[in-house]
Amino acid sequence: MKKQLKVFHLLQLAHSALFKAADRKLKRDMHISTTQLAVLFSLAKCDNAPITAIADQLNMSYSSMSGVVDRMAAIHLLKRQKDTKDARVQNIILLPKGKAIAQQSNQEVRHINRALLDEFSLSEQETIVRFLVHIAKNAEDIVNTDK
């Protein structure tokens, strides 16, 4: 009989450990969280984006994202602005301080990515990436499978 791997549990442990460590480092070095960094990276790619689009991209609820944005606005990383075409829409604008932190963080994130994959062959790295993309794209189907 094939041994049942506890992948779901291991993913939870790995995610928790990695993001706790990253949060500690980011808070110590740049005074932001991993969630805030994700928002900065999102805006660096597509500035002046609706808050709902950022929440969707980061797989967060609107209310959670709203709180993150408020905290980031308070430290001058970004600002809210009503959309010129639809006043109900809140767009988020990256401010110079936020842009600088996003640019600074690129090198650190590359270092983390290298450290995560260093111990694996190129073939294993490709399998890991394929596995993680599969999870991200198919999470609903994976969790709701009746097997």
Tab-separated table of N, CA, C and O in Angstrom, residues 10 31 36 43-44 55 62 69 72 123 139:
chain	number	residue	atom	x	y	z
A	10	LEU	N	1.966	19.736	5.506
A	10	LEU	CA	3.313	20.244	5.270
A	10	LEU	C	3.291	21.615	4.588
A	10	LEU	O	4.118	22.480	4.902
A	31	HIS	N	10.135	47.920	8.085
A	31	HIS	CA	8.953	48.340	8.850
A	31	HIS	C	7.641	48.081	8.104
A	31	HIS	O	6.694	48.867	8.216
A	36	GLN	N	1.877	43.760	3.129
A	36	GLN	CA	2.103	45.103	2.620
A	36	GLN	C	3.081	45.085	1.438
A	36	GLN	O	2.892	45.808	0.460
A	43	LEU	N	1.170	47.088	-6.955
A	43	LEU	CA	1.070	48.460	-7.462
A	43	LEU	C	2.265	48.836	-8.336
A	43	LEU	O	2.123	49.633	-9.265
A	44	ALA	N	3.437	48.276	-8.048
A	44	ALA	CA	4.610	48.553	-8.877
A	44	ALA	C	4.391	48.046	-10.297
A	44	ALA	O	4.877	48.633	-11.260
A	55	ALA	N	-7.139	43.283	-4.048
A	55	ALA	CA	-7.640	42.251	-3.126
A	55	ALA	C	-7.816	40.925	-3.864
A	55	ALA	O	-7.406	39.872	-3.360
A	62	TYR	N	-12.143	42.192	0.546
A	62	TYR	CA	-12.077	43.647	0.415
A	62	TYR	C	-11.859	44.310	1.778
A	62	TYR	O	-11.065	45.234	1.904
A	69	VAL	N	-4.570	48.752	3.374
A	69	VAL	CA	-4.374	50.013	2.651
A	69	VAL	C	-4.390	51.197	3.618
A	69	VAL	O	-3.558	52.110	3.506
A	72	MET	N	-1.110	51.333	5.395
A	72	MET	CA	-0.039	51.748	4.477
A	72	MET	C	-0.153	53.236	4.127
A	72	MET	O	0.864	53.909	3.967
A	123	SER	N	15.604	20.242	-12.540
A	123	SER	CA	14.413	19.439	-12.798
A	123	SER	C	13.477	19.449	-11.591
A	123	SER	O	12.256	19.577	-11.733
A	139	ALA	N	-7.063	25.249	-6.646
A	139	ALA	CA	-7.345	25.051	-5.224
A	139	ALA	C	-8.806	24.658	-4.957
A	139	ALA	O	-9.076	23.733	-4.188
